[in-house]
Short mmCIF file of C-alpha atoms and ligand atoms in Angstrom, two decimals:
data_model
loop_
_atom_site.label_atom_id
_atom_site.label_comp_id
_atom_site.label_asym_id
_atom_site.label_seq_id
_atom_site.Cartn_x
_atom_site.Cartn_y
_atom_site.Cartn_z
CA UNK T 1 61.44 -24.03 42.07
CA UNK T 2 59.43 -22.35 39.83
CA UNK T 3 61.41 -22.73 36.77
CA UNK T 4 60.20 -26.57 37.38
CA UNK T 5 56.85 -25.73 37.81
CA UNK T 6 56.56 -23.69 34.58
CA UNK T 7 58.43 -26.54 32.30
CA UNK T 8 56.62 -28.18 29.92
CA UNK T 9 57.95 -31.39 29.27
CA UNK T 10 59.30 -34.20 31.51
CA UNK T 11 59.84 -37.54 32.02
CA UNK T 12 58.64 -37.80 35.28
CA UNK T 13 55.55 -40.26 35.28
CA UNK T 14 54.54 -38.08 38.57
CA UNK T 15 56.06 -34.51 40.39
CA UNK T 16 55.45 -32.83 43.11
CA UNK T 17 56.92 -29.17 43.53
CA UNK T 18 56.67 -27.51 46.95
CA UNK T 19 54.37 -29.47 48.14
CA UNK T 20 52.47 -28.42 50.94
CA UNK T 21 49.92 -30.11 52.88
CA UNK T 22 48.45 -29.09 56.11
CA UNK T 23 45.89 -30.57 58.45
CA UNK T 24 44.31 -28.45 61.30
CA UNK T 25 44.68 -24.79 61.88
CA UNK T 26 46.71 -23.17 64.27
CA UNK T 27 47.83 -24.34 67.32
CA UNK T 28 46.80 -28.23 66.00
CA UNK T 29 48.08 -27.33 62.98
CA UNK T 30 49.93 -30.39 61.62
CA UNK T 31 52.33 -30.14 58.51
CA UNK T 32 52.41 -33.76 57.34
CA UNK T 33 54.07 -32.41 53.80
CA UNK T 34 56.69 -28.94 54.70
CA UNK T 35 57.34 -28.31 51.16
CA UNK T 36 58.51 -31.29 48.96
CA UNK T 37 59.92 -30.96 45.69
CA UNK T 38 60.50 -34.24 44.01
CA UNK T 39 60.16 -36.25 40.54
CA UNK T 40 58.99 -40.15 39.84
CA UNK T 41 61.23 -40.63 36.94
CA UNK T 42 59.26 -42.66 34.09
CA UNK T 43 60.23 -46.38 34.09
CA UNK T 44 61.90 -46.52 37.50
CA UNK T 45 60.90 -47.81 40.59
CA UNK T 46 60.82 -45.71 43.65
CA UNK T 47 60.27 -46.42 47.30
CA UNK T 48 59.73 -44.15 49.85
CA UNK T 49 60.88 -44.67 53.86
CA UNK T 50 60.59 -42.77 56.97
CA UNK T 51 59.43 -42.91 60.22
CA UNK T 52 55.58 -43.17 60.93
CA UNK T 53 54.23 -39.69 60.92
CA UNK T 54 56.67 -38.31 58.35
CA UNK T 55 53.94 -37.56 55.65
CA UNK T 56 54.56 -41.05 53.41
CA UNK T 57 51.16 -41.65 52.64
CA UNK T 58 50.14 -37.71 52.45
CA UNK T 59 52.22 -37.56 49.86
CA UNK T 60 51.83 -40.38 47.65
CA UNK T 61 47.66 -39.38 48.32
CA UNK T 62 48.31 -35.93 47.27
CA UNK T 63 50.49 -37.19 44.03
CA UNK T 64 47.60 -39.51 43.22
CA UNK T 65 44.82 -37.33 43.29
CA UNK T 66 43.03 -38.33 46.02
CA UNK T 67 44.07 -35.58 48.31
CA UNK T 68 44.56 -31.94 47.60
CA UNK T 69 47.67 -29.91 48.47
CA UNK T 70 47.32 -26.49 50.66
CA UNK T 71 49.81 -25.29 48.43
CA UNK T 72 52.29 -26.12 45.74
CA UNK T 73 51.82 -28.10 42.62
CA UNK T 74 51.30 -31.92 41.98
CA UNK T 75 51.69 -33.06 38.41
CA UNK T 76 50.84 -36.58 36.67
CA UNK T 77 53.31 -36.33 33.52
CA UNK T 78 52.13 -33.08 32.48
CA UNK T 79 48.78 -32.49 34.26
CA UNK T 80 48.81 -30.12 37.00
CA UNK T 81 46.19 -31.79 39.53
CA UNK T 82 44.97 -28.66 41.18
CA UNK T 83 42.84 -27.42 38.08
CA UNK T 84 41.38 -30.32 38.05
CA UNK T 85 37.77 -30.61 39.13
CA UNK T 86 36.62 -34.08 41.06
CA UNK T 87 35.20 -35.59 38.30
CA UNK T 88 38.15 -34.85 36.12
CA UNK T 89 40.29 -36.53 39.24
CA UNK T 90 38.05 -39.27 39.02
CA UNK T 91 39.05 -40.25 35.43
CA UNK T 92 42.70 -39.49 35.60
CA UNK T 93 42.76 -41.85 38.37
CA UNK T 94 40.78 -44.01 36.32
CA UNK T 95 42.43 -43.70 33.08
CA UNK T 96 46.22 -43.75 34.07
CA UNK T 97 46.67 -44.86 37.77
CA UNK T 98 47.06 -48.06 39.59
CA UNK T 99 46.87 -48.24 43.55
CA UNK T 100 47.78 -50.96 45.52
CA UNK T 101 47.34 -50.32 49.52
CA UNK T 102 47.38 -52.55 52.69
CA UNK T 103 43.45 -52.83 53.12
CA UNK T 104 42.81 -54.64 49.70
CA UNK T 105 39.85 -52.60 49.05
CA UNK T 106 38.51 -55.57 46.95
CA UNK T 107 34.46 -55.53 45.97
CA UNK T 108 32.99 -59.00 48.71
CA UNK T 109 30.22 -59.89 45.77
CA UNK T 110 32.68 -60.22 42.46
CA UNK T 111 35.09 -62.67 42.35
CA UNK T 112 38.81 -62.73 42.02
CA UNK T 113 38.97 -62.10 37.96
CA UNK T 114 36.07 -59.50 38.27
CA UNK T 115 38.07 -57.55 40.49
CA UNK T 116 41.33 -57.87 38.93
CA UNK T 117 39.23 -56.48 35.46
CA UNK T 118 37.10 -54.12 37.83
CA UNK T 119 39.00 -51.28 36.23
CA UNK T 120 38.88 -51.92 32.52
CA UNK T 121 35.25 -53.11 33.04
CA UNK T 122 34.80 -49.51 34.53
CA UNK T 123 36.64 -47.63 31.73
CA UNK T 124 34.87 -49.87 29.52
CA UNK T 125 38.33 -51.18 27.55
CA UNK T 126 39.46 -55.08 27.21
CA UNK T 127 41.79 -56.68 28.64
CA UNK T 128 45.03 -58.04 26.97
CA UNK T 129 44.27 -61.29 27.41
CA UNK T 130 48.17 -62.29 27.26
CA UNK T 131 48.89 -59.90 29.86
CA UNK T 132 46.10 -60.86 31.82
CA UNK T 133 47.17 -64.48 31.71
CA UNK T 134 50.44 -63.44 32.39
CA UNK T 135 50.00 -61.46 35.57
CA UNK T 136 47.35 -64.14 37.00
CA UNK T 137 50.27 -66.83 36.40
CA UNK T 138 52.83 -65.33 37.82
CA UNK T 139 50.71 -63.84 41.03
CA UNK T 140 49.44 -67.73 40.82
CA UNK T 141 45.66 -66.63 41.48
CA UNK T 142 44.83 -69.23 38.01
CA UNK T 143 43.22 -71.35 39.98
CA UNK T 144 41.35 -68.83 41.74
CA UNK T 145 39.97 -66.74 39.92
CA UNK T 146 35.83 -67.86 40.63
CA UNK T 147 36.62 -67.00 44.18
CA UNK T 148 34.86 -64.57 46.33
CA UNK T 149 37.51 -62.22 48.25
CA UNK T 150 35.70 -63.74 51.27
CA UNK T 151 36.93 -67.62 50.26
CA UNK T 152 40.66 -65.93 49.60
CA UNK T 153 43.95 -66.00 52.55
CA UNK T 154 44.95 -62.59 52.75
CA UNK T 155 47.93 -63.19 50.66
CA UNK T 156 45.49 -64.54 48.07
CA UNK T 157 43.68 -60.91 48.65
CA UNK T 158 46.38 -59.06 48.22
CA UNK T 159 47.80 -60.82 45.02
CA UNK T 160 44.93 -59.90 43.51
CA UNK T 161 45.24 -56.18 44.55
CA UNK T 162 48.42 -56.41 43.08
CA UNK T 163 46.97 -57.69 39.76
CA UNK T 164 44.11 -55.65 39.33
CA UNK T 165 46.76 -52.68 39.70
CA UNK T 166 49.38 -54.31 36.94
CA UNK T 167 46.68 -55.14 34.73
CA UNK T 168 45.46 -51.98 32.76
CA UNK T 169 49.09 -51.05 32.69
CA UNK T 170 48.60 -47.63 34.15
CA UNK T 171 50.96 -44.82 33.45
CA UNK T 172 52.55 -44.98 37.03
CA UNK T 173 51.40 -47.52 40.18
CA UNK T 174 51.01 -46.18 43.29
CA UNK T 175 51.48 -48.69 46.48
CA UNK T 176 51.40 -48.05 50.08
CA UNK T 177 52.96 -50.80 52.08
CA UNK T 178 51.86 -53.58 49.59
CA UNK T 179 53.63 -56.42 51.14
CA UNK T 180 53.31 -55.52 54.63
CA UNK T 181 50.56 -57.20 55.14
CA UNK T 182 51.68 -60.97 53.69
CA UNK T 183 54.06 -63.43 54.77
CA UNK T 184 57.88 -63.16 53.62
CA UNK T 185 57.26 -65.29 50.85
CA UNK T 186 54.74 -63.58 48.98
CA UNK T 187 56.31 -60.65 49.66
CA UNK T 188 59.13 -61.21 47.86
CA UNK T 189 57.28 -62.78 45.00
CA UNK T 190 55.06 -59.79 44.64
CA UNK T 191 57.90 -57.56 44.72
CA UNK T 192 59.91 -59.48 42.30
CA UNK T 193 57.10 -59.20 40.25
CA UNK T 194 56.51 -55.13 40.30
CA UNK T 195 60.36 -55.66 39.64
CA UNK T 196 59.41 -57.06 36.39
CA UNK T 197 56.82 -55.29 35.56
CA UNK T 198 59.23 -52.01 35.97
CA UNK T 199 61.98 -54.15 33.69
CA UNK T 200 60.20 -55.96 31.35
CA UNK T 201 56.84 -54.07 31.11
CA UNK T 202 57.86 -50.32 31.20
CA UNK T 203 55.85 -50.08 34.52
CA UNK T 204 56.66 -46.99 36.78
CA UNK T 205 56.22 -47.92 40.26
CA UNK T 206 56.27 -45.66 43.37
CA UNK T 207 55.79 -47.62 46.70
CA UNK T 208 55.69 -46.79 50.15
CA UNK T 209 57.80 -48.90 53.10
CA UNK T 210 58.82 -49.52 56.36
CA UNK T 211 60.84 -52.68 55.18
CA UNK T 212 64.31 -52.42 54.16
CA UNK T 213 64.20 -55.38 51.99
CA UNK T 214 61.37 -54.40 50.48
CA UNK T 215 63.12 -51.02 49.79
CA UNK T 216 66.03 -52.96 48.05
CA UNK T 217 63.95 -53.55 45.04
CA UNK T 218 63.69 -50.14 44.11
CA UNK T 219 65.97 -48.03 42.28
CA UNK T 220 66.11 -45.41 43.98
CA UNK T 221 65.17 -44.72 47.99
CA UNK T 222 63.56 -40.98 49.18
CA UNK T 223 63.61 -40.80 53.03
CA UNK T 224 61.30 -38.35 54.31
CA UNK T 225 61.09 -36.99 57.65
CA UNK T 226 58.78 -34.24 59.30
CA UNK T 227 57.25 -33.86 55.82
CA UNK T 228 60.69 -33.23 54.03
CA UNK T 229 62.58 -35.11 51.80
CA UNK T 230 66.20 -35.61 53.49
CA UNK T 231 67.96 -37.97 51.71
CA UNK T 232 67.86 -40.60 48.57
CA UNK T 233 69.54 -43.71 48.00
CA UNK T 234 69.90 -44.89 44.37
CA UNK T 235 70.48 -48.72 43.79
CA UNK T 236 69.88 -49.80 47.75
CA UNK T 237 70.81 -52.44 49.36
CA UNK T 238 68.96 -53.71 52.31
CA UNK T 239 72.09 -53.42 54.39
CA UNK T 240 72.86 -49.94 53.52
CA UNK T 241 68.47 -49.13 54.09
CA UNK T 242 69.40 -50.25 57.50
CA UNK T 243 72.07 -48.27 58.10
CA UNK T 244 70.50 -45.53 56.57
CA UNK T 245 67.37 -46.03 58.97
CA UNK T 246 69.81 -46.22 62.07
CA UNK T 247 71.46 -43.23 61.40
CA UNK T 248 68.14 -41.25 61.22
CA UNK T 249 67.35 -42.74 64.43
CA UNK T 250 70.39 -41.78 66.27
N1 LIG C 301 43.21 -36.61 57.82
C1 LIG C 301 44.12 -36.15 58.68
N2 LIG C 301 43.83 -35.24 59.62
C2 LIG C 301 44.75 -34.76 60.46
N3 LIG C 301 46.04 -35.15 60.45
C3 LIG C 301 46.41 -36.06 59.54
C4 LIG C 301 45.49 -36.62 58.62
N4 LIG C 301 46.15 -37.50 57.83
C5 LIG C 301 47.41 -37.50 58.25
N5 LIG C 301 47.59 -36.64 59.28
C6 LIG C 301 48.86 -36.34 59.98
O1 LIG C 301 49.83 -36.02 59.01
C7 LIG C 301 51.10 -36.58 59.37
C8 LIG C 301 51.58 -37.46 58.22
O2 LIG C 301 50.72 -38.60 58.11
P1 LIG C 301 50.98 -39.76 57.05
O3 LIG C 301 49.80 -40.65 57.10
O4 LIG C 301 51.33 -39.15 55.74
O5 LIG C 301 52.27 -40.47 57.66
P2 LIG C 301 53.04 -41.78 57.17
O6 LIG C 301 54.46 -41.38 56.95
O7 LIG C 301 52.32 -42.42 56.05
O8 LIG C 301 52.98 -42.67 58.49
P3 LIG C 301 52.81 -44.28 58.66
O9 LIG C 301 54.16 -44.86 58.41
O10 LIG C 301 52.40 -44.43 60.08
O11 LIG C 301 51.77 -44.76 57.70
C9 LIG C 301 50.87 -37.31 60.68
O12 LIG C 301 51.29 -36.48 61.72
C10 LIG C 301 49.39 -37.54 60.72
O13 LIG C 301 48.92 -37.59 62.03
MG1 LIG C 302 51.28 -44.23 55.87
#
C-alpha cells in the first residue's frame, strides 16, 4: 500500500489509496469508505455500482476534491489532495475536473451556452469553437442555446450538464448517476456520447450507477459494498452487471 502511495509517476487520471472516510463518532460512527485502494486508469471509462449506502458518491466526492478523507491518500494524476488548501482545491477542480451529477446544478439567469462556457468563462480561457460546436451538435442543444435552464425539459437540463462538463476537456470527468434522471433515450445518447468522448477525445470518465446498462458502457465495473471495493468487471455486459448485482444480493 504504501509503495503506491510513495510512487511518483502513473497513469492513473485519479487514485485513491486506503481511503478512509468516516462520518460521526462513536457509536453513530458511519464508515461510508473502509479503506479503498483503487486507480482511474487515464483514457478509460469507469463505472462504479453498489447498493445505496455503499459509499459511491463518498468516494467519487473525496477523489474530486470536494470532500476530505479521515485518512489515506487521494491523488489527481500526481497531486496528493490532502496538502492542498481550499483555495488550491478550488482551482484544481477548476482547472482539470468536470462533474456531471443528477441535480444539474445549472446557474437560472444564464442561458444554455453561458452555462455550458460557465467554466472557461471562469478560468478565463476560450473555447474551441469546433469542439464546442461539436459537443452542442451531438447533445442537440443547437437550437437551444438562448434558453434559460427554466424554459429547458429536464433532459434538455441535463444535456447541457453533460456539455458544460465535456467542454473544457478536463483531465478526468466525474459523474454521479448522469442519466438517471432522463428518459431511456437520452440516456443512451448521452452515454454513447461520454463513450466517444473516452474513444475519440482521450476523455477519462469515472461515473457512478445503479443501471446495468448504463454500466455496460464502461470499460471496466468496481462494485463497492460497505465502503469496500469487492469486485471489478472489465468489458461488461449488461447481462453479466445483472448477474453480478444478483449475486451480491443473494
Ligand atoms: N454528510 C454525511 N453525514 C453522515 N453520513 C453520511 C454523510 N454522507 C454520507 N453518509 C453516509 O455514508 C454512507 C455512504 O453514503 P454515499 O452517499 O457515499 O452512498 P452511495 O453509495 O452513493 O448511495 P446512493 O446509491 O444511495 O447514492 C451512507 O451510510 C450514508 O448515510
Ligand atoms: Mg450516491
Amino acid at each position: 500500500m504504501t509503495d503506491l502511495a510513495s510512487a511518483p509517476a502513473t497513469s492513473a487520471a485519479a487514485r485513491a489509496v486506503d481511503a478512509v472516510k468516516t462520518y460521526g463518532e462513536g457509536d453513530a460512527a458511519v464508515h461510508a469508505l473502509a479503506g479503498v485502494t483503487v486507480e482511474f486508469p487515464t483514457n478509460r471509462f469507469t463505472a462504479i455500482m453498489g447498493p445505496s449506502g455503499s459509499g459511491k458518491s463518498t468516494l467519487m466526492q473525496c477523489v474530486a476534491g470536494l470532500d476530505r478523507l479521515s485518512s489515506g491518500l487521494a491523488y489527481i494524476g500526481d497531486t496528493e489532495l490532502g496538502g492542498l488548501n481550499k483555495t488550491q482545491l478550488t482551482l484544481l477542480r477548476r482547472d482539470r475536473l468536470g462533474f456531471i451529477f443528477q441535480q444539474y446544478n445549472l446557474i437560472p439567469t444564464l442561458t444554455a451556452q453561458e452555462n455550458i462556457l460557465l467554466p472557461l468563462t471562469l478560468a478565463g480561457e476560450d473555447p474551441d469553437r469546433q469542439w464546442f460546436d461539436t459537443i452542442v451538435s451531438t447533445v442537440r442543444l443547437t437550437d437551444r442555446l438562448g434558453n434559460l435552464p427554466s424554459q429547458l425539459s429536464g433532459g434538455q437540463q441535463q444535456r447541457v450538464a453533460v456539455a458544460r462538463a465535456l467542454v473544457p476537456r478536463p483531465d478526468i470527468i466525474f459523474a454521479d448517476e448522469p442519466t438517471g434522471a432522463l428518459d431511456s433515450q437520452t440516456g443512451i445518447e448521452i452515454l454513447s456520447f461520454m463513450r466517444r468522448a473516452v474513444d475519440e477525445a482521450g476523455q477519462t470518465i469515472v461515473m457512478v450507477t445503479h443501471d446495468p446498462h448504463a454500466a455496460s458502457y464502461a470499460d471496466n465495473v468496481l462494485f463497492l459494498a460497505d465502503g469496500q471495493i469487492i469486485d471489478s468487471m472489465p468489458d461488461p455486459t449488461t447481462d453479466r452487471v445483472l448477474d453480478r448485482m444478483k449475486q451480491f444480493e443473494a
